[in-house]
């Protein structure tokens, strides 16, 4: 136990037994000013920080700073720092200030996740505390990474946040549900985009989000689905599946077929066209640009050494030696050349 002189013990007891939060905060500040070398300084600062958190964010943060000077690994203080700096980022309108606040929040979050167990705390209590704060710490690291376009780190940490979150938080409106959507966006903004995981997590967020968020989330979800699958067929099965599971099943990519690639489309056209010479010029052009070399060669053989008549050609540019022209419908519409005649 801690030994205190009677006068200090009375001041400490009077301070912590105040019944209103404002009076308690003021009394604890007075105690700490009177006894700056208190043997219970760290635990008293933690109590003060938690008291301020009920009514004064600025003083909560400054008290967290004071506590970390005394106890640099204090998980509660590191969590408060992460939370309030992330809030500052949310309010910031200047991009540089926003990024700076996110960087600060992520820095505290990294320290929080690495914080060792205090020597006077039981392992069970520490694990319980870590379980409570970990989702928010992972979320702060993920948000910071996404803002810097580091989507791999964002995906890893948003995923860790969802795994660490209590199940009820993953279906209730709040930060975890919002970050479920952000995970979907991070998959979409990855290089190359992962449209299938984008579809899953944005659909999952939309399933439990209230309006107007539900409609906004669904726009991204259906866009990613169509980009992956080629059309909206079968999307209803996804909206049902996401309500039963936070993470996609391992066989999702085999149950949702990807849209055919341009090379697949070419192979299909060649297989189903008895006389390739009868194809329209724009179809031949598509095959030459997108087909596998052997497929392109088959079409090239129908053109090679022959005179070809091109009706309705739009000339884009001409010199003494060449003409650049729009031939296919897409090229004519966008006023870009897709053929050069020398």
mmCIF file of C-alpha atoms in Angstrom:
data_model
loop_
_atom_site.group_PDB
_atom_site.id
_atom_site.type_symbol
_atom_site.label_atom_id
_atom_site.label_comp_id
_atom_site.label_asym_id
_atom_site.label_seq_id
_atom_site.Cartn_x
_atom_site.Cartn_y
_atom_site.Cartn_z
ATOM 1 C CA UNK A 1 0.000 0.000 0.000
ATOM 2 C CA UNK A 2 0.923 3.669 -0.303
ATOM 3 C CA UNK A 3 1.883 5.572 2.868
ATOM 4 C CA UNK A 4 0.449 9.150 3.140
ATOM 5 C CA UNK A 5 0.671 11.744 5.911
ATOM 6 C CA UNK A 6 -2.758 12.391 7.478
ATOM 7 C CA UNK A 7 -3.085 15.878 5.924
ATOM 8 C CA UNK A 8 -2.390 14.581 2.412
ATOM 9 C CA UNK A 9 -4.645 11.578 2.931
ATOM 10 C CA UNK A 10 -7.513 13.886 4.003
ATOM 11 C CA UNK A 11 -6.962 16.189 0.973
ATOM 12 C CA UNK A 12 -6.900 13.184 -1.370
ATOM 13 C CA UNK A 13 -10.031 11.618 0.137
ATOM 14 C CA UNK A 14 -11.934 14.928 0.131
ATOM 15 C CA UNK A 15 -11.040 15.410 -3.550
ATOM 16 C CA UNK A 16 -12.073 11.985 -4.834
ATOM 17 C CA UNK A 17 -15.299 11.876 -2.818
ATOM 18 C CA UNK A 18 -16.813 15.006 -4.449
ATOM 19 C CA UNK A 19 -20.205 14.145 -5.950
ATOM 20 C CA UNK A 20 -20.351 16.448 -9.010
ATOM 21 C CA UNK A 21 -17.802 16.039 -11.829
ATOM 22 C CA UNK A 22 -16.857 19.761 -12.005
ATOM 23 C CA UNK A 23 -16.246 19.981 -8.227
ATOM 24 C CA UNK A 24 -14.325 16.710 -8.256
ATOM 25 C CA UNK A 25 -12.050 17.915 -11.106
ATOM 26 C CA UNK A 26 -11.322 21.201 -9.305
ATOM 27 C CA UNK A 27 -10.605 19.440 -5.994
ATOM 28 C CA UNK A 28 -8.273 16.886 -7.632
ATOM 29 C CA UNK A 29 -6.391 19.734 -9.407
ATOM 30 C CA UNK A 30 -5.951 21.443 -6.014
ATOM 31 C CA UNK A 31 -4.673 18.201 -4.471
ATOM 32 C CA UNK A 32 -2.118 17.721 -7.304
ATOM 33 C CA UNK A 33 -0.935 21.343 -7.003
ATOM 34 C CA UNK A 34 -0.524 20.981 -3.232
ATOM 35 C CA UNK A 35 1.209 17.571 -3.479
ATOM 36 C CA UNK A 36 3.104 17.609 -6.830
ATOM 37 C CA UNK A 37 5.249 14.627 -5.754
ATOM 38 C CA UNK A 38 2.238 12.509 -4.714
ATOM 39 C CA UNK A 39 2.952 8.778 -4.662
ATOM 40 C CA UNK A 40 -0.384 8.237 -6.448
ATOM 41 C CA UNK A 41 0.195 10.942 -9.084
ATOM 42 C CA UNK A 42 -0.324 8.650 -12.118
ATOM 43 C CA UNK A 43 -3.566 7.058 -10.893
ATOM 44 C CA UNK A 44 -4.852 10.487 -9.734
ATOM 45 C CA UNK A 45 -4.117 12.034 -13.151
ATOM 46 C CA UNK A 46 -5.931 9.118 -14.791
ATOM 47 C CA UNK A 47 -8.954 9.726 -12.555
ATOM 48 C CA UNK A 48 -8.787 13.457 -13.366
ATOM 49 C CA UNK A 49 -8.592 12.766 -17.103
ATOM 50 C CA UNK A 50 -11.616 10.458 -16.922
ATOM 51 C CA UNK A 51 -13.511 13.067 -14.869
ATOM 52 C CA UNK A 52 -12.786 15.791 -17.457
ATOM 53 C CA UNK A 53 -13.880 13.470 -20.277
ATOM 54 C CA UNK A 54 -17.473 13.935 -19.078
ATOM 55 C CA UNK A 55 -17.516 17.678 -19.756
ATOM 56 C CA UNK A 56 -14.272 19.183 -21.150
ATOM 57 C CA UNK A 57 -12.460 17.667 -24.188
ATOM 58 C CA UNK A 58 -9.637 20.263 -24.105
ATOM 59 C CA UNK A 59 -8.769 19.564 -20.456
ATOM 60 C CA UNK A 60 -9.176 15.807 -21.036
ATOM 61 C CA UNK A 61 -6.462 16.024 -23.702
ATOM 62 C CA UNK A 62 -4.107 18.261 -21.692
ATOM 63 C CA UNK A 63 -4.474 15.909 -18.688
ATOM 64 C CA UNK A 64 -3.695 12.938 -20.955
ATOM 65 C CA UNK A 65 -0.501 14.781 -21.984
ATOM 66 C CA UNK A 66 0.402 15.261 -18.293
ATOM 67 C CA UNK A 67 -0.316 11.609 -17.494
ATOM 68 C CA UNK A 68 1.858 10.350 -20.381
ATOM 69 C CA UNK A 69 4.789 12.385 -19.020
ATOM 70 C CA UNK A 70 4.480 10.412 -15.765
ATOM 71 C CA UNK A 71 3.405 7.074 -17.334
ATOM 72 C CA UNK A 72 4.317 6.952 -21.080
ATOM 73 C CA UNK A 73 2.606 3.565 -21.656
ATOM 74 C CA UNK A 74 -0.718 4.431 -20.019
ATOM 75 C CA UNK A 75 -3.242 2.730 -22.312
ATOM 76 C CA UNK A 76 -6.206 4.843 -21.169
ATOM 77 C CA UNK A 77 -4.325 8.093 -21.894
ATOM 78 C CA UNK A 78 -3.103 6.800 -25.284
ATOM 79 C CA UNK A 79 -6.706 5.860 -26.147
ATOM 80 C CA UNK A 80 -8.036 9.307 -25.173
ATOM 81 C CA UNK A 81 -5.266 10.969 -27.248
ATOM 82 C CA UNK A 82 -6.170 8.792 -30.243
ATOM 83 C CA UNK A 83 -9.894 9.481 -29.910
ATOM 84 C CA UNK A 84 -9.672 13.266 -29.502
ATOM 85 C CA UNK A 85 -7.048 13.807 -32.227
ATOM 86 C CA UNK A 86 -9.208 11.739 -34.594
ATOM 87 C CA UNK A 87 -12.144 14.005 -33.655
ATOM 88 C CA UNK A 88 -9.967 17.054 -34.419
ATOM 89 C CA UNK A 89 -9.218 15.575 -37.850
ATOM 90 C CA UNK A 90 -12.938 15.078 -38.420
ATOM 91 C CA UNK A 91 -13.621 18.764 -37.694
ATOM 92 C CA UNK A 92 -10.637 20.137 -39.646
ATOM 93 C CA UNK A 93 -11.411 21.820 -42.981
ATOM 94 C CA UNK A 94 -7.787 22.487 -43.986
ATOM 95 C CA UNK A 95 -6.334 19.312 -45.612
ATOM 96 C CA UNK A 96 -2.873 19.791 -44.032
ATOM 97 C CA UNK A 97 -4.368 20.254 -40.532
ATOM 98 C CA UNK A 98 -6.611 17.223 -41.082
ATOM 99 C CA UNK A 99 -3.674 15.012 -42.125
ATOM 100 C CA UNK A 100 -1.562 16.262 -39.224
ATOM 101 C CA UNK A 101 -4.322 15.366 -36.715
ATOM 102 C CA UNK A 102 -4.751 11.919 -38.325
ATOM 103 C CA UNK A 103 -0.979 11.323 -38.173
ATOM 104 C CA UNK A 104 -0.974 12.272 -34.470
ATOM 105 C CA UNK A 105 -3.962 10.023 -33.715
ATOM 106 C CA UNK A 106 -2.343 7.103 -35.561
ATOM 107 C CA UNK A 107 0.934 7.616 -33.665
ATOM 108 C CA UNK A 108 -0.832 7.368 -30.304
ATOM 109 C CA UNK A 109 -2.830 4.374 -31.582
ATOM 110 C CA UNK A 110 0.375 2.492 -32.525
ATOM 111 C CA UNK A 111 1.750 3.131 -29.014
ATOM 112 C CA UNK A 112 -1.551 2.000 -27.490
ATOM 113 C CA UNK A 113 -1.560 -1.304 -29.374
ATOM 114 C CA UNK A 114 2.042 -1.929 -28.267
ATOM 115 C CA UNK A 115 1.538 -0.838 -24.636
ATOM 116 C CA UNK A 116 2.691 -3.452 -22.083
ATOM 117 C CA UNK A 117 0.563 -4.571 -19.137
ATOM 118 C CA UNK A 118 0.982 -2.369 -16.015
ATOM 119 C CA UNK A 119 2.704 -4.370 -13.269
ATOM 120 C CA UNK A 120 -0.111 -3.831 -10.752
ATOM 121 C CA UNK A 121 -2.903 -4.985 -13.117
ATOM 122 C CA UNK A 122 -4.097 -8.571 -13.583
ATOM 123 C CA UNK A 123 -3.687 -10.176 -16.981
ATOM 124 C CA UNK A 124 -7.461 -10.706 -17.292
ATOM 125 C CA UNK A 125 -8.216 -7.034 -16.529
ATOM 126 C CA UNK A 126 -5.576 -5.857 -19.026
ATOM 127 C CA UNK A 127 -6.908 -8.138 -21.782
ATOM 128 C CA UNK A 128 -10.421 -6.847 -21.102
ATOM 129 C CA UNK A 129 -9.208 -3.251 -21.301
ATOM 130 C CA UNK A 130 -7.297 -3.927 -24.543
ATOM 131 C CA UNK A 131 -10.347 -5.605 -26.079
ATOM 132 C CA UNK A 132 -12.400 -2.495 -25.308
ATOM 133 C CA UNK A 133 -10.012 0.020 -26.882
ATOM 134 C CA UNK A 134 -8.397 -1.946 -29.748
ATOM 135 C CA UNK A 135 -11.116 -1.371 -32.402
ATOM 136 C CA UNK A 136 -10.754 2.420 -32.097
ATOM 137 C CA UNK A 137 -6.945 2.217 -32.225
ATOM 138 C CA UNK A 138 -6.961 0.083 -35.396
ATOM 139 C CA UNK A 139 -9.558 2.419 -36.927
ATOM 140 C CA UNK A 140 -7.369 5.490 -36.357
ATOM 141 C CA UNK A 141 -4.361 3.827 -38.042
ATOM 142 C CA UNK A 142 -6.555 2.752 -40.971
ATOM 143 C CA UNK A 143 -8.096 6.205 -41.464
ATOM 144 C CA UNK A 144 -4.656 7.828 -41.438
ATOM 145 C CA UNK A 145 -3.349 5.311 -44.012
ATOM 146 C CA UNK A 146 -6.397 5.766 -46.292
ATOM 147 C CA UNK A 147 -5.920 9.550 -46.223
ATOM 148 C CA UNK A 148 -2.346 9.006 -47.473
ATOM 149 C CA UNK A 149 -3.596 6.599 -50.204
ATOM 150 C CA UNK A 150 -1.792 3.660 -48.507
ATOM 151 C CA UNK A 151 -4.698 1.296 -49.129
ATOM 152 C CA UNK A 152 -2.838 -1.909 -48.166
ATOM 153 C CA UNK A 153 -2.276 -0.599 -44.605
ATOM 154 C CA UNK A 154 -5.839 0.774 -44.503
ATOM 155 C CA UNK A 155 -7.316 -2.620 -45.495
ATOM 156 C CA UNK A 156 -5.174 -4.476 -42.897
ATOM 157 C CA UNK A 157 -6.186 -2.164 -40.046
ATOM 158 C CA UNK A 158 -9.875 -1.746 -40.927
ATOM 159 C CA UNK A 159 -10.026 -5.573 -41.095
ATOM 160 C CA UNK A 160 -8.324 -5.826 -37.664
ATOM 161 C CA UNK A 161 -10.811 -3.257 -36.303
ATOM 162 C CA UNK A 162 -13.809 -5.321 -37.484
ATOM 163 C CA UNK A 163 -12.313 -8.524 -36.036
ATOM 164 C CA UNK A 164 -11.693 -6.811 -32.675
ATOM 165 C CA UNK A 165 -15.105 -5.110 -32.462
ATOM 166 C CA UNK A 166 -17.895 -6.639 -30.338
ATOM 167 C CA UNK A 167 -20.452 -8.307 -32.677
ATOM 168 C CA UNK A 168 -23.268 -5.916 -31.693
ATOM 169 C CA UNK A 169 -21.167 -2.910 -32.788
ATOM 170 C CA UNK A 170 -20.858 -4.322 -36.323
ATOM 171 C CA UNK A 171 -24.613 -4.010 -36.993
ATOM 172 C CA UNK A 172 -25.460 -0.810 -35.065
ATOM 173 C CA UNK A 173 -25.070 2.695 -36.565
ATOM 174 C CA UNK A 174 -21.730 4.055 -35.320
ATOM 175 C CA UNK A 175 -18.016 4.176 -36.011
ATOM 176 C CA UNK A 176 -17.544 0.424 -36.635
ATOM 177 C CA UNK A 177 -20.324 0.360 -39.243
ATOM 178 C CA UNK A 178 -18.922 3.520 -40.846
ATOM 179 C CA UNK A 179 -15.490 1.880 -40.978
ATOM 180 C CA UNK A 180 -17.039 -1.242 -42.568
ATOM 181 C CA UNK A 181 -17.968 1.060 -45.457
ATOM 182 C CA UNK A 182 -14.495 2.646 -45.397
ATOM 183 C CA UNK A 183 -12.971 -0.845 -45.711
ATOM 184 C CA UNK A 184 -15.053 -1.376 -48.854
ATOM 185 C CA UNK A 185 -13.833 1.977 -50.216
ATOM 186 C CA UNK A 186 -10.214 1.055 -49.428
ATOM 187 C CA UNK A 187 -10.629 -2.139 -51.502
ATOM 188 C CA UNK A 188 -12.125 -0.051 -54.339
ATOM 189 C CA UNK A 189 -9.247 2.458 -54.216
ATOM 190 C CA UNK A 190 -6.568 -0.265 -54.121
ATOM 191 C CA UNK A 191 -4.299 -0.879 -57.116
ATOM 192 C CA UNK A 192 -5.735 -2.772 -58.914
ATOM 193 C CA UNK A 193 -9.236 -2.209 -57.495
ATOM 194 C CA UNK A 194 -10.718 -5.195 -55.622
ATOM 195 C CA UNK A 195 -14.335 -4.840 -56.775
ATOM 196 C CA UNK A 196 -15.591 -8.031 -55.114
ATOM 197 C CA UNK A 197 -14.454 -7.101 -51.570
ATOM 198 C CA UNK A 198 -15.636 -3.533 -52.229
ATOM 199 C CA UNK A 199 -19.075 -4.982 -53.036
ATOM 200 C CA UNK A 200 -19.165 -7.114 -49.880
ATOM 201 C CA UNK A 201 -18.198 -4.516 -47.269
ATOM 202 C CA UNK A 202 -20.121 -1.549 -48.743
ATOM 203 C CA UNK A 203 -23.207 -3.823 -49.058
ATOM 204 C CA UNK A 204 -22.732 -4.984 -45.446
ATOM 205 C CA UNK A 205 -22.571 -1.355 -44.258
ATOM 206 C CA UNK A 206 -25.641 -0.439 -46.350
ATOM 207 C CA UNK A 207 -27.611 -3.359 -44.864
ATOM 208 C CA UNK A 208 -27.490 -1.856 -41.360
ATOM 209 C CA UNK A 209 -27.034 1.888 -42.021
ATOM 210 C CA UNK A 210 -29.902 4.354 -41.620
ATOM 211 C CA UNK A 211 -30.798 6.801 -44.390
ATOM 212 C CA UNK A 212 -29.330 8.881 -46.002
ATOM 213 C CA UNK A 213 -26.194 6.721 -45.604
ATOM 214 C CA UNK A 214 -27.887 3.523 -46.810
ATOM 215 C CA UNK A 215 -28.598 5.018 -50.267
ATOM 216 C CA UNK A 216 -25.079 6.475 -50.564
ATOM 217 C CA UNK A 217 -23.433 3.188 -49.532
ATOM 218 C CA UNK A 218 -25.603 1.231 -52.005
ATOM 219 C CA UNK A 219 -24.443 3.427 -54.911
ATOM 220 C CA UNK A 220 -20.843 2.332 -54.342
ATOM 221 C CA UNK A 221 -21.866 -1.277 -53.615
ATOM 222 C CA UNK A 222 -23.840 -1.704 -56.855
ATOM 223 C CA UNK A 223 -21.159 0.122 -58.876
ATOM 224 C CA UNK A 224 -18.449 -2.261 -57.605
ATOM 225 C CA UNK A 225 -20.714 -5.276 -58.216
ATOM 226 C CA UNK A 226 -21.390 -4.260 -61.818
ATOM 227 C CA UNK A 227 -17.692 -3.573 -62.421
ATOM 228 C CA UNK A 228 -16.856 -7.055 -61.177
ATOM 229 C CA UNK A 229 -19.780 -9.051 -62.581
ATOM 230 C CA UNK A 230 -20.602 -7.044 -65.725
ATOM 231 C CA UNK A 231 -24.245 -6.340 -64.746
ATOM 232 C CA UNK A 232 -26.559 -6.269 -61.713
ATOM 233 C CA UNK A 233 -27.794 -9.874 -62.082
ATOM 234 C CA UNK A 234 -27.596 -11.802 -58.812
ATOM 235 C CA UNK A 235 -26.900 -8.764 -56.597
ATOM 236 C CA UNK A 236 -29.906 -9.631 -54.392
ATOM 237 C CA UNK A 237 -28.041 -12.726 -53.190
ATOM 238 C CA UNK A 238 -25.215 -10.476 -51.917
ATOM 239 C CA UNK A 239 -27.606 -8.187 -49.999
ATOM 240 C CA UNK A 240 -29.018 -11.282 -48.250
ATOM 241 C CA UNK A 241 -25.628 -12.881 -47.560
ATOM 242 C CA UNK A 242 -24.048 -9.773 -45.993
ATOM 243 C CA UNK A 243 -26.749 -9.624 -43.317
ATOM 244 C CA UNK A 244 -25.682 -13.015 -41.977
ATOM 245 C CA UNK A 245 -21.881 -12.554 -42.053
ATOM 246 C CA UNK A 246 -19.430 -9.730 -41.404
ATOM 247 C CA UNK A 247 -16.745 -11.242 -43.644
ATOM 248 C CA UNK A 248 -17.237 -12.812 -47.093
ATOM 249 C CA UNK A 249 -17.235 -16.600 -47.444
ATOM 250 C CA UNK A 250 -14.068 -18.176 -48.865
ATOM 251 C CA UNK A 251 -15.929 -19.268 -52.010
ATOM 252 C CA UNK A 252 -17.389 -15.838 -52.864
ATOM 253 C CA UNK A 253 -15.263 -15.473 -56.015
ATOM 254 C CA UNK A 254 -16.539 -18.808 -57.313
ATOM 255 C CA UNK A 255 -20.204 -17.985 -56.599
ATOM 256 C CA UNK A 256 -20.072 -14.517 -58.205
ATOM 257 C CA UNK A 257 -18.664 -14.899 -61.705
ATOM 258 C CA UNK A 258 -16.441 -12.077 -63.010
ATOM 259 C CA UNK A 259 -17.465 -10.240 -66.174
ATOM 260 C CA UNK A 260 -15.801 -11.604 -69.322
ATOM 261 C CA UNK A 261 -12.543 -9.828 -70.161
ATOM 262 C CA UNK A 262 -12.110 -8.189 -73.602
ATOM 263 C CA UNK A 263 -9.953 -11.212 -74.616
ATOM 264 C CA UNK A 264 -12.790 -13.570 -73.505
ATOM 265 C CA UNK A 265 -15.292 -11.567 -75.574
ATOM 266 C CA UNK A 266 -12.971 -11.778 -78.619
ATOM 267 C CA UNK A 267 -12.573 -15.563 -78.228
ATOM 268 C CA UNK A 268 -16.381 -15.914 -78.034
ATOM 269 C CA UNK A 269 -16.909 -13.795 -81.204
ATOM 270 C CA UNK A 270 -14.302 -15.778 -83.141
ATOM 271 C CA UNK A 271 -15.774 -19.111 -82.006
ATOM 272 C CA UNK A 272 -19.304 -18.072 -83.027
ATOM 273 C CA UNK A 273 -18.514 -16.314 -86.365
ATOM 274 C CA UNK A 274 -18.132 -18.775 -89.299
ATOM 275 C CA UNK A 275 -16.759 -16.102 -91.697
ATOM 276 C CA UNK A 276 -14.590 -13.507 -89.934
ATOM 277 C CA UNK A 277 -14.548 -11.426 -93.138
ATOM 278 C CA UNK A 278 -18.204 -10.513 -92.520
ATOM 279 C CA UNK A 279 -17.466 -8.754 -89.193
ATOM 280 C CA UNK A 280 -18.002 -4.977 -89.034
ATOM 281 C CA UNK A 281 -14.858 -2.816 -89.185
ATOM 282 C CA UNK A 282 -15.346 -1.689 -85.563
ATOM 283 C CA UNK A 283 -15.576 -5.353 -84.428
ATOM 284 C CA UNK A 284 -12.384 -6.195 -86.324
ATOM 285 C CA UNK A 285 -10.693 -3.215 -84.695
ATOM 286 C CA UNK A 286 -11.819 -4.389 -81.210
ATOM 287 C CA UNK A 287 -10.379 -7.860 -81.920
ATOM 288 C CA UNK A 288 -7.063 -6.481 -83.193
ATOM 289 C CA UNK A 289 -6.717 -4.331 -80.046
ATOM 290 C CA UNK A 290 -7.987 -6.792 -77.416
ATOM 291 C CA UNK A 291 -7.656 -10.330 -78.757
ATOM 292 C CA UNK A 292 -4.917 -12.819 -77.958
ATOM 293 C CA UNK A 293 -2.193 -12.723 -80.662
ATOM 294 C CA UNK A 294 -3.530 -15.860 -82.390
ATOM 295 C CA UNK A 295 -7.117 -14.445 -82.452
ATOM 296 C CA UNK A 296 -5.944 -11.063 -83.750
ATOM 297 C CA UNK A 297 -3.926 -12.855 -86.470
ATOM 298 C CA UNK A 298 -7.063 -14.651 -87.742
ATOM 299 C CA UNK A 299 -8.841 -11.317 -88.233
ATOM 300 C CA UNK A 300 -5.759 -9.637 -89.692
ATOM 301 C CA UNK A 301 -5.667 -12.365 -92.352
ATOM 302 C CA UNK A 302 -9.130 -11.244 -93.558
ATOM 303 C CA UNK A 303 -7.879 -7.653 -94.089
ATOM 304 C CA UNK A 304 -4.239 -8.113 -95.160
ATOM 305 C CA UNK A 305 -3.558 -7.106 -98.794
ATOM 306 C CA UNK A 306 -7.219 -6.253 -99.449
ATOM 307 C CA UNK A 307 -8.864 -2.933 -100.156
ATOM 308 C CA UNK A 308 -11.374 -2.055 -97.465
ATOM 309 C CA UNK A 309 -14.150 0.498 -97.868
ATOM 310 C CA UNK A 310 -14.948 2.542 -94.759
ATOM 311 C CA UNK A 311 -18.251 4.462 -94.916
ATOM 312 C CA UNK A 312 -18.890 7.512 -92.688
ATOM 313 C CA UNK A 313 -15.279 8.120 -91.658
ATOM 314 C CA UNK A 314 -14.580 11.288 -89.657
ATOM 315 C CA UNK A 315 -11.158 12.794 -90.387
ATOM 316 C CA UNK A 316 -9.562 14.061 -87.163
ATOM 317 C CA UNK A 317 -6.207 15.248 -88.569
ATOM 318 C CA UNK A 318 -4.373 15.095 -91.903
ATOM 319 C CA UNK A 319 -0.842 15.777 -93.207
ATOM 320 C CA UNK A 320 0.749 15.246 -96.627
ATOM 321 C CA UNK A 321 1.633 11.656 -95.688
ATOM 322 C CA UNK A 322 -1.091 10.394 -93.288
ATOM 323 C CA UNK A 323 -4.716 10.725 -92.280
ATOM 324 C CA UNK A 324 -5.954 10.125 -88.697
ATOM 325 C CA UNK A 325 -9.609 9.102 -88.694
ATOM 326 C CA UNK A 326 -12.438 8.035 -86.372
ATOM 327 C CA UNK A 327 -14.019 4.799 -87.623
ATOM 328 C CA UNK A 328 -15.739 2.989 -84.728
ATOM 329 C CA UNK A 329 -18.880 4.480 -83.130
ATOM 330 C CA UNK A 330 -17.056 5.142 -79.818
ATOM 331 C CA UNK A 331 -14.222 6.971 -81.575
ATOM 332 C CA UNK A 332 -16.636 9.098 -83.628
ATOM 333 C CA UNK A 333 -18.613 9.994 -80.457
ATOM 334 C CA UNK A 334 -15.470 10.973 -78.514
ATOM 335 C CA UNK A 335 -13.880 12.715 -81.577
ATOM 336 C CA UNK A 336 -10.663 10.672 -81.185
ATOM 337 C CA UNK A 337 -8.767 8.896 -83.960
ATOM 338 C CA UNK A 338 -8.659 5.105 -83.865
ATOM 339 C CA UNK A 339 -7.088 4.562 -87.329
ATOM 340 C CA UNK A 340 -4.044 6.121 -89.026
ATOM 341 C CA UNK A 341 -3.790 5.716 -92.819
ATOM 342 C CA UNK A 342 -0.338 6.323 -94.309
#
